[in-house]
Amino acid sequence: MSTAGPDPSDLDRIANAALARVESGMLLGLGTGRASEAFIRRLGERVRRGLQIKGVATSERSEALARRENIPTVSLEEVERLHVAVDGADEVTPDLGLIKGLGGALLRERVVAYEAAQFIILVTPEKLVEKLGSRVPIPIEVVPFAVTTATRHLTALGGKPSIRKNADGYPFQTDNHNWILDTAFGPMDAPAAVDARIRSIPGVVDTGLFLDMATLVLVADPGAVRELTRQR
């Protein structure tokens, strides 16, 4: 997978558009990844100018960044409901189906997003696809004990699973101490059915398929921000 990132000015533009939807007194979910980090930095600027908010981070990395930005953070057990969760995505379809998890925080991102009244996604245009699975594999979080058997069952489903590894060649571990099988299925006509079959495999903790969750997608078009909403 390419490590080349989007233009920082594009990320800043959509981060500022998301920030326009934040008001004092809100509880926010803070996502993980480049777009989310741009939002956290812009949010930190506003907090230092007096904005009163608290954030729940979806990863240890985002938690550390929020603290560096002087953003007050709380744990999920300290809140009953979040007003808004802001995160990125690796693919977005016209019906706002998502693939997430290339940053490795998919499980915590799902938990936080589920607790939010609004789930706002920040992306650059290359993330827009007609069908999920067109440009990236599905990250699948698996308990280490079950990696071998899960690999076999994912292959039987038609996937091509690969253990995600760090630069040192050792398996990548999530903040939950699980492993990730990046599994290519190709463009999917029925992602919900694929998701259900993956989840039926013992040892699978979560998948990167986020379906019927996003309420708004902000796209960094050249010099502008495009808004995509889910059609009900």
PDB file of C-alpha atoms in Angstrom:
ATOM      1  CA  MET A   1       0.000   0.000   0.000  1.00  0.00           C
ATOM      2  CA  SER A   2       1.254   3.449  -0.856  1.00  0.00           C
ATOM      3  CA  THR A   3       2.468   5.658   1.956  1.00  0.00           C
ATOM      4  CA  ALA A   4       2.199   8.847  -0.084  1.00  0.00           C
ATOM      5  CA  GLY A   5      -0.172  11.158   1.692  1.00  0.00           C
ATOM      6  CA  PRO A   6      -2.696  13.734   0.508  1.00  0.00           C
ATOM      7  CA  ASP A   7      -1.863  17.419   0.239  1.00  0.00           C
ATOM      8  CA  PRO A   8      -1.887  18.916   3.757  1.00  0.00           C
ATOM      9  CA  SER A   9      -3.813  21.944   2.468  1.00  0.00           C
ATOM     10  CA  ASP A  10      -6.616  19.634   1.320  1.00  0.00           C
ATOM     11  CA  LEU A  11      -6.744  18.017   4.746  1.00  0.00           C
ATOM     12  CA  ASP A  12      -6.785  21.406   6.434  1.00  0.00           C
ATOM     13  CA  ARG A  13      -9.697  22.511   4.238  1.00  0.00           C
ATOM     14  CA  ILE A  14     -11.933  19.583   5.185  1.00  0.00           C
ATOM     15  CA  ALA A  15     -10.752  19.734   8.806  1.00  0.00           C
ATOM     16  CA  ASN A  16     -11.901  23.346   8.992  1.00  0.00           C
ATOM     17  CA  ALA A  17     -15.230  22.415   7.381  1.00  0.00           C
ATOM     18  CA  ALA A  18     -15.772  19.782  10.069  1.00  0.00           C
ATOM     19  CA  LEU A  19     -14.707  22.223  12.769  1.00  0.00           C
ATOM     20  CA  ALA A  20     -17.461  24.605  11.638  1.00  0.00           C
ATOM     21  CA  ARG A  21     -19.914  22.001  12.962  1.00  0.00           C
ATOM     22  CA  VAL A  22     -18.388  21.976  16.436  1.00  0.00           C
ATOM     23  CA  GLU A  23     -19.807  24.110  19.248  1.00  0.00           C
ATOM     24  CA  SER A  24     -18.727  24.752  22.827  1.00  0.00           C
ATOM     25  CA  GLY A  25     -20.001  22.144  25.222  1.00  0.00           C
ATOM     26  CA  MET A  26     -19.765  19.266  22.750  1.00  0.00           C
ATOM     27  CA  LEU A  27     -18.284  15.844  23.385  1.00  0.00           C
ATOM     28  CA  LEU A  28     -16.307  14.739  20.319  1.00  0.00           C
ATOM     29  CA  GLY A  29     -14.966  11.466  19.004  1.00  0.00           C
ATOM     30  CA  LEU A  30     -11.442  11.948  17.678  1.00  0.00           C
ATOM     31  CA  GLY A  31     -10.519   9.585  14.858  1.00  0.00           C
ATOM     32  CA  THR A  32      -7.206   8.133  13.737  1.00  0.00           C
ATOM     33  CA  GLY A  33      -5.201   8.763  10.567  1.00  0.00           C
ATOM     34  CA  ARG A  34      -3.977  11.727   8.518  1.00  0.00           C
ATOM     35  CA  ALA A  35      -7.330  13.444   8.044  1.00  0.00           C
ATOM     36  CA  SER A  36      -8.251  12.976  11.694  1.00  0.00           C
ATOM     37  CA  GLU A  37      -4.902  14.348  12.818  1.00  0.00           C
ATOM     38  CA  ALA A  38      -5.444  17.458  10.699  1.00  0.00           C
ATOM     39  CA  PHE A  39      -8.797  17.912  12.440  1.00  0.00           C
ATOM     40  CA  ILE A  40      -7.262  17.416  15.891  1.00  0.00           C
ATOM     41  CA  ARG A  41      -4.626  20.065  15.166  1.00  0.00           C
ATOM     42  CA  ARG A  42      -7.210  22.592  13.977  1.00  0.00           C
ATOM     43  CA  LEU A  43      -9.376  21.723  16.972  1.00  0.00           C
ATOM     44  CA  GLY A  44      -6.434  22.349  19.263  1.00  0.00           C
ATOM     45  CA  GLU A  45      -6.058  25.860  17.839  1.00  0.00           C
ATOM     46  CA  ARG A  46      -9.715  26.569  18.624  1.00  0.00           C
ATOM     47  CA  VAL A  47      -9.434  25.133  22.132  1.00  0.00           C
ATOM     48  CA  ARG A  48      -6.481  27.387  22.875  1.00  0.00           C
ATOM     49  CA  ARG A  49      -8.665  30.312  21.788  1.00  0.00           C
ATOM     50  CA  GLY A  50     -11.396  29.346  24.230  1.00  0.00           C
ATOM     51  CA  LEU A  51     -13.541  26.601  22.652  1.00  0.00           C
ATOM     52  CA  GLN A  52     -14.863  24.366  25.437  1.00  0.00           C
ATOM     53  CA  ILE A  53     -15.047  20.726  24.328  1.00  0.00           C
ATOM     54  CA  LYS A  54     -13.900  17.300  25.454  1.00  0.00           C
ATOM     55  CA  GLY A  55     -12.704  14.493  23.217  1.00  0.00           C
ATOM     56  CA  VAL A  56     -12.694  10.704  23.245  1.00  0.00           C
ATOM     57  CA  ALA A  57      -9.758   9.382  21.218  1.00  0.00           C
ATOM     58  CA  THR A  58      -9.971   6.251  19.067  1.00  0.00           C
ATOM     59  CA  SER A  59      -6.306   5.321  19.456  1.00  0.00           C
ATOM     60  CA  GLU A  60      -3.313   5.862  21.671  1.00  0.00           C
ATOM     61  CA  ARG A  61      -1.745   7.874  18.843  1.00  0.00           C
ATOM     62  CA  SER A  62      -4.705  10.267  18.612  1.00  0.00           C
ATOM     63  CA  GLU A  63      -4.877  10.514  22.395  1.00  0.00           C
ATOM     64  CA  ALA A  64      -1.221  11.598  22.512  1.00  0.00           C
ATOM     65  CA  LEU A  65      -1.767  14.185  19.752  1.00  0.00           C
ATOM     66  CA  ALA A  66      -4.833  15.591  21.506  1.00  0.00           C
ATOM     67  CA  ARG A  67      -2.879  15.993  24.710  1.00  0.00           C
ATOM     68  CA  ARG A  68      -0.057  17.777  22.871  1.00  0.00           C
ATOM     69  CA  GLU A  69      -2.707  20.120  21.456  1.00  0.00           C
ATOM     70  CA  ASN A  70      -4.076  20.762  24.978  1.00  0.00           C
ATOM     71  CA  ILE A  71      -7.423  19.204  24.098  1.00  0.00           C
ATOM     72  CA  PRO A  72      -9.150  17.811  27.199  1.00  0.00           C
ATOM     73  CA  THR A  73      -9.754  14.087  26.746  1.00  0.00           C
ATOM     74  CA  VAL A  74     -11.975  11.671  28.628  1.00  0.00           C
ATOM     75  CA  SER A  75     -12.487   7.928  28.463  1.00  0.00           C
ATOM     76  CA  LEU A  76     -15.560   6.453  26.838  1.00  0.00           C
ATOM     77  CA  GLU A  77     -16.859   5.181  30.173  1.00  0.00           C
ATOM     78  CA  GLU A  78     -17.024   8.782  31.416  1.00  0.00           C
ATOM     79  CA  VAL A  79     -19.645   9.786  28.828  1.00  0.00           C
ATOM     80  CA  GLU A  80     -23.056   8.474  27.829  1.00  0.00           C
ATOM     81  CA  ARG A  81     -23.266   9.945  24.340  1.00  0.00           C
ATOM     82  CA  LEU A  82     -21.065  11.899  21.939  1.00  0.00           C
ATOM     83  CA  HIS A  83     -22.348  14.768  19.846  1.00  0.00           C
ATOM     84  CA  VAL A  84     -20.038  14.228  16.870  1.00  0.00           C
ATOM     85  CA  ALA A  85     -17.309  11.767  15.860  1.00  0.00           C
ATOM     86  CA  VAL A  86     -14.875  12.954  13.172  1.00  0.00           C
ATOM     87  CA  ASP A  87     -12.731  10.436  11.324  1.00  0.00           C
ATOM     88  CA  GLY A  88     -11.231   9.543   7.960  1.00  0.00           C
ATOM     89  CA  ALA A  89     -11.861   6.612   5.623  1.00  0.00           C
ATOM     90  CA  ASP A  90      -9.961   4.567   3.069  1.00  0.00           C
ATOM     91  CA  GLU A  91     -12.892   4.163   0.674  1.00  0.00           C
ATOM     92  CA  VAL A  92     -16.318   5.808   0.392  1.00  0.00           C
ATOM     93  CA  THR A  93     -19.162   4.739  -1.906  1.00  0.00           C
ATOM     94  CA  PRO A  94     -22.081   6.915  -3.101  1.00  0.00           C
ATOM     95  CA  ASP A  95     -24.332   5.455  -0.361  1.00  0.00           C
ATOM     96  CA  LEU A  96     -21.623   6.375   2.208  1.00  0.00           C
ATOM     97  CA  GLY A  97     -20.438   2.832   2.755  1.00  0.00           C
ATOM     98  CA  LEU A  98     -16.897   2.893   4.103  1.00  0.00           C
ATOM     99  CA  ILE A  99     -13.750   0.859   4.367  1.00  0.00           C
ATOM    100  CA  LYS A 100     -11.693   1.945   7.361  1.00  0.00           C
ATOM    101  CA  GLY A 101      -8.761   0.532   9.261  1.00  0.00           C
ATOM    102  CA  LEU A 102      -5.581   1.119   7.270  1.00  0.00           C
ATOM    103  CA  GLY A 103      -4.526   3.132  10.331  1.00  0.00           C
ATOM    104  CA  GLY A 104      -5.131   0.092  12.515  1.00  0.00           C
ATOM    105  CA  ALA A 105      -7.791   1.557  14.838  1.00  0.00           C
ATOM    106  CA  LEU A 106     -10.944   0.131  13.250  1.00  0.00           C
ATOM    107  CA  LEU A 107     -12.434  -1.477  16.370  1.00  0.00           C
ATOM    108  CA  ARG A 108     -12.114   1.580  18.606  1.00  0.00           C
ATOM    109  CA  GLU A 109     -13.228   3.818  15.737  1.00  0.00           C
ATOM    110  CA  ARG A 110     -16.418   1.769  15.383  1.00  0.00           C
ATOM    111  CA  VAL A 111     -17.153   1.856  19.116  1.00  0.00           C
ATOM    112  CA  VAL A 112     -16.722   5.631  19.255  1.00  0.00           C
ATOM    113  CA  ALA A 113     -18.707   6.247  16.067  1.00  0.00           C
ATOM    114  CA  TYR A 114     -21.572   4.097  17.367  1.00  0.00           C
ATOM    115  CA  GLU A 115     -21.850   6.339  20.409  1.00  0.00           C
ATOM    116  CA  ALA A 116     -22.014   9.559  18.351  1.00  0.00           C
ATOM    117  CA  ALA A 117     -25.150  11.331  17.169  1.00  0.00           C
ATOM    118  CA  GLN A 118     -23.266  12.369  14.008  1.00  0.00           C
ATOM    119  CA  PHE A 119     -20.415  10.544  12.260  1.00  0.00           C
ATOM    120  CA  ILE A 120     -18.497  12.890   9.950  1.00  0.00           C
ATOM    121  CA  ILE A 121     -15.942  11.476   7.517  1.00  0.00           C
ATOM    122  CA  LEU A 122     -13.104  13.502   5.980  1.00  0.00           C
ATOM    123  CA  VAL A 123     -11.587  12.324   2.686  1.00  0.00           C
ATOM    124  CA  THR A 124      -9.750  13.445  -0.418  1.00  0.00           C
ATOM    125  CA  PRO A 125     -11.299  12.606  -3.823  1.00  0.00           C
ATOM    126  CA  GLU A 126      -9.216   9.506  -4.591  1.00  0.00           C
ATOM    127  CA  LYS A 127     -11.013   7.723  -1.728  1.00  0.00           C
ATOM    128  CA  LEU A 128     -14.345   7.856  -3.598  1.00  0.00           C
ATOM    129  CA  VAL A 129     -15.235   4.558  -5.289  1.00  0.00           C
ATOM    130  CA  GLU A 130     -18.312   2.984  -6.838  1.00  0.00           C
ATOM    131  CA  LYS A 131     -17.876  -0.316  -4.970  1.00  0.00           C
ATOM    132  CA  LEU A 132     -16.089  -1.086  -1.717  1.00  0.00           C
ATOM    133  CA  GLY A 133     -12.925  -3.114  -2.196  1.00  0.00           C
ATOM    134  CA  SER A 134     -11.986  -1.336  -5.413  1.00  0.00           C
ATOM    135  CA  ARG A 135      -8.721   0.184  -4.206  1.00  0.00           C
ATOM    136  CA  VAL A 136      -7.853  -1.247  -0.782  1.00  0.00           C
ATOM    137  CA  PRO A 137      -8.243  -4.563   1.067  1.00  0.00           C
ATOM    138  CA  ILE A 138     -10.564  -4.963   4.033  1.00  0.00           C
ATOM    139  CA  PRO A 139      -8.671  -4.713   7.332  1.00  0.00           C
ATOM    140  CA  ILE A 140      -9.888  -7.500   9.618  1.00  0.00           C
ATOM    141  CA  GLU A 141      -8.924  -7.483  13.290  1.00  0.00           C
ATOM    142  CA  VAL A 142      -8.319 -10.996  14.617  1.00  0.00           C
ATOM    143  CA  VAL A 143      -7.176 -12.383  17.965  1.00  0.00           C
ATOM    144  CA  PRO A 144      -3.632 -13.782  17.488  1.00  0.00           C
ATOM    145  CA  PHE A 145      -4.701 -17.300  18.531  1.00  0.00           C
ATOM    146  CA  ALA A 146      -7.077 -17.511  15.550  1.00  0.00           C
ATOM    147  CA  VAL A 147      -4.932 -15.946  12.806  1.00  0.00           C
ATOM    148  CA  THR A 148      -4.080 -19.264  11.132  1.00  0.00           C
ATOM    149  CA  THR A 149      -7.634 -20.586  11.095  1.00  0.00           C
ATOM    150  CA  ALA A 150      -9.115 -17.205  10.166  1.00  0.00           C
ATOM    151  CA  THR A 151      -6.688 -16.997   7.257  1.00  0.00           C
ATOM    152  CA  ARG A 152      -7.885 -20.360   5.996  1.00  0.00           C
ATOM    153  CA  HIS A 153     -11.567 -19.449   6.284  1.00  0.00           C
ATOM    154  CA  LEU A 154     -11.109 -16.023   4.665  1.00  0.00           C
ATOM    155  CA  THR A 155      -9.366 -17.712   1.754  1.00  0.00           C
ATOM    156  CA  ALA A 156     -12.288 -20.128   1.438  1.00  0.00           C
ATOM    157  CA  LEU A 157     -14.600 -17.088   1.191  1.00  0.00           C
ATOM    158  CA  GLY A 158     -12.611 -15.868  -1.805  1.00  0.00           C
ATOM    159  CA  GLY A 159     -10.416 -13.394   0.048  1.00  0.00           C
ATOM    160  CA  LYS A 160      -6.672 -12.972  -0.113  1.00  0.00           C
ATOM    161  CA  PRO A 161      -5.602 -12.355   3.489  1.00  0.00           C
ATOM    162  CA  SER A 162      -2.192 -11.019   4.446  1.00  0.00           C
ATOM    163  CA  ILE A 163      -0.878 -10.437   7.973  1.00  0.00           C
ATOM    164  CA  ARG A 164      -0.116  -6.749   8.402  1.00  0.00           C
ATOM    165  CA  LYS A 165       3.475  -6.246   9.518  1.00  0.00           C
ATOM    166  CA  ASN A 166       5.545  -3.429  10.946  1.00  0.00           C
ATOM    167  CA  ALA A 167       8.680  -2.115   9.279  1.00  0.00           C
ATOM    168  CA  ASP A 168      10.693  -4.582  11.385  1.00  0.00           C
ATOM    169  CA  GLY A 169       8.809  -7.516   9.861  1.00  0.00           C
ATOM    170  CA  TYR A 170       6.862  -8.412  12.995  1.00  0.00           C
ATOM    171  CA  PRO A 171       3.051  -8.517  12.977  1.00  0.00           C
ATOM    172  CA  PHE A 172       1.382  -5.170  13.565  1.00  0.00           C
ATOM    173  CA  GLN A 173      -0.542  -5.110  16.842  1.00  0.00           C
ATOM    174  CA  THR A 174      -3.603  -2.963  17.381  1.00  0.00           C
ATOM    175  CA  ASP A 175      -4.083  -0.995  20.600  1.00  0.00           C
ATOM    176  CA  ASN A 176      -6.208  -3.986  21.638  1.00  0.00           C
ATOM    177  CA  HIS A 177      -3.202  -6.338  21.131  1.00  0.00           C
ATOM    178  CA  ASN A 178      -4.819  -8.082  18.172  1.00  0.00           C
ATOM    179  CA  TRP A 179      -3.448  -8.659  14.675  1.00  0.00           C
ATOM    180  CA  ILE A 180      -4.844  -7.421  11.350  1.00  0.00           C
ATOM    181  CA  LEU A 181      -5.425  -9.517   8.256  1.00  0.00           C
ATOM    182  CA  ASP A 182      -5.616  -7.154   5.262  1.00  0.00           C
ATOM    183  CA  THR A 183      -7.901  -9.155   3.005  1.00  0.00           C
ATOM    184  CA  ALA A 184      -8.528  -8.303  -0.648  1.00  0.00           C
ATOM    185  CA  PHE A 185     -11.892  -9.329  -2.075  1.00  0.00           C
ATOM    186  CA  GLY A 186     -11.966  -6.976  -5.028  1.00  0.00           C
ATOM    187  CA  PRO A 187     -14.976  -4.737  -5.785  1.00  0.00           C
ATOM    188  CA  MET A 188     -17.967  -6.050  -3.831  1.00  0.00           C
ATOM    189  CA  ASP A 189     -21.550  -6.088  -5.057  1.00  0.00           C
ATOM    190  CA  ALA A 190     -22.929  -7.062  -1.626  1.00  0.00           C
ATOM    191  CA  PRO A 191     -20.560  -5.799   1.091  1.00  0.00           C
ATOM    192  CA  ALA A 192     -23.080  -6.433   3.892  1.00  0.00           C
ATOM    193  CA  ALA A 193     -23.202 -10.116   2.984  1.00  0.00           C
ATOM    194  CA  VAL A 194     -19.401 -10.291   2.861  1.00  0.00           C
ATOM    195  CA  ASP A 195     -19.204  -8.551   6.237  1.00  0.00           C
ATOM    196  CA  ALA A 196     -21.638 -11.016   7.799  1.00  0.00           C
ATOM    197  CA  ARG A 197     -19.702 -14.013   6.509  1.00  0.00           C
ATOM    198  CA  ILE A 198     -16.403 -12.612   7.775  1.00  0.00           C
ATOM    199  CA  ARG A 199     -17.901 -11.940  11.216  1.00  0.00           C
ATOM    200  CA  SER A 200     -19.105 -15.542  11.431  1.00  0.00           C
ATOM    201  CA  ILE A 201     -15.481 -16.742  11.563  1.00  0.00           C
ATOM    202  CA  PRO A 202     -14.423 -17.458  15.165  1.00  0.00           C
ATOM    203  CA  GLY A 203     -11.611 -15.173  16.276  1.00  0.00           C
ATOM    204  CA  VAL A 204     -12.609 -12.237  14.088  1.00  0.00           C
ATOM    205  CA  VAL A 205     -13.061  -9.206  16.333  1.00  0.00           C
ATOM    206  CA  ASP A 206     -14.095  -6.588  13.768  1.00  0.00           C
ATOM    207  CA  THR A 207     -13.906  -5.693  10.093  1.00  0.00           C
ATOM    208  CA  GLY A 208     -13.120  -2.454   8.303  1.00  0.00           C
ATOM    209  CA  LEU A 209     -16.510  -2.433   6.596  1.00  0.00           C
ATOM    210  CA  PHE A 210     -18.479   0.482   8.087  1.00  0.00           C
ATOM    211  CA  LEU A 211     -21.940   0.286   6.542  1.00  0.00           C
ATOM    212  CA  ASP A 212     -24.903   2.585   7.276  1.00  0.00           C
ATOM    213  CA  MET A 213     -22.874   4.575   9.806  1.00  0.00           C
ATOM    214  CA  ALA A 214     -21.591   7.798   8.225  1.00  0.00           C
ATOM    215  CA  THR A 215     -24.003  10.744   8.330  1.00  0.00           C
ATOM    216  CA  LEU A 216     -21.844  13.205   6.363  1.00  0.00           C
ATOM    217  CA  VAL A 217     -18.749  12.932   4.158  1.00  0.00           C
ATOM    218  CA  LEU A 218     -16.651  16.025   3.481  1.00  0.00           C
ATOM    219  CA  VAL A 219     -14.567  15.754   0.300  1.00  0.00           C
ATOM    220  CA  ALA A 220     -11.589  18.020  -0.389  1.00  0.00           C
ATOM    221  CA  ASP A 221     -12.260  18.991  -3.985  1.00  0.00           C
ATOM    222  CA  PRO A 222      -9.784  21.447  -5.587  1.00  0.00           C
ATOM    223  CA  GLY A 223     -10.243  24.723  -3.717  1.00  0.00           C
ATOM    224  CA  ALA A 224     -13.569  23.666  -2.229  1.00  0.00           C
ATOM    225  CA  VAL A 225     -15.322  21.190   0.063  1.00  0.00           C
ATOM    226  CA  ARG A 226     -18.046  18.915  -1.264  1.00  0.00           C
ATOM    227  CA  GLU A 227     -20.674  17.481   1.078  1.00  0.00           C
ATOM    228  CA  LEU A 228     -22.085  13.987   0.618  1.00  0.00           C
ATOM    229  CA  THR A 229     -25.030  12.840   2.692  1.00  0.00           C
ATOM    230  CA  ARG A 230     -26.673   9.461   2.950  1.00  0.00           C
ATOM    231  CA  GLN A 231     -29.903   9.116   0.988  1.00  0.00           C
ATOM    232  CA  ARG A 232     -32.643   7.683   3.176  1.00  0.00           C
TER     233      ARG A 232
END
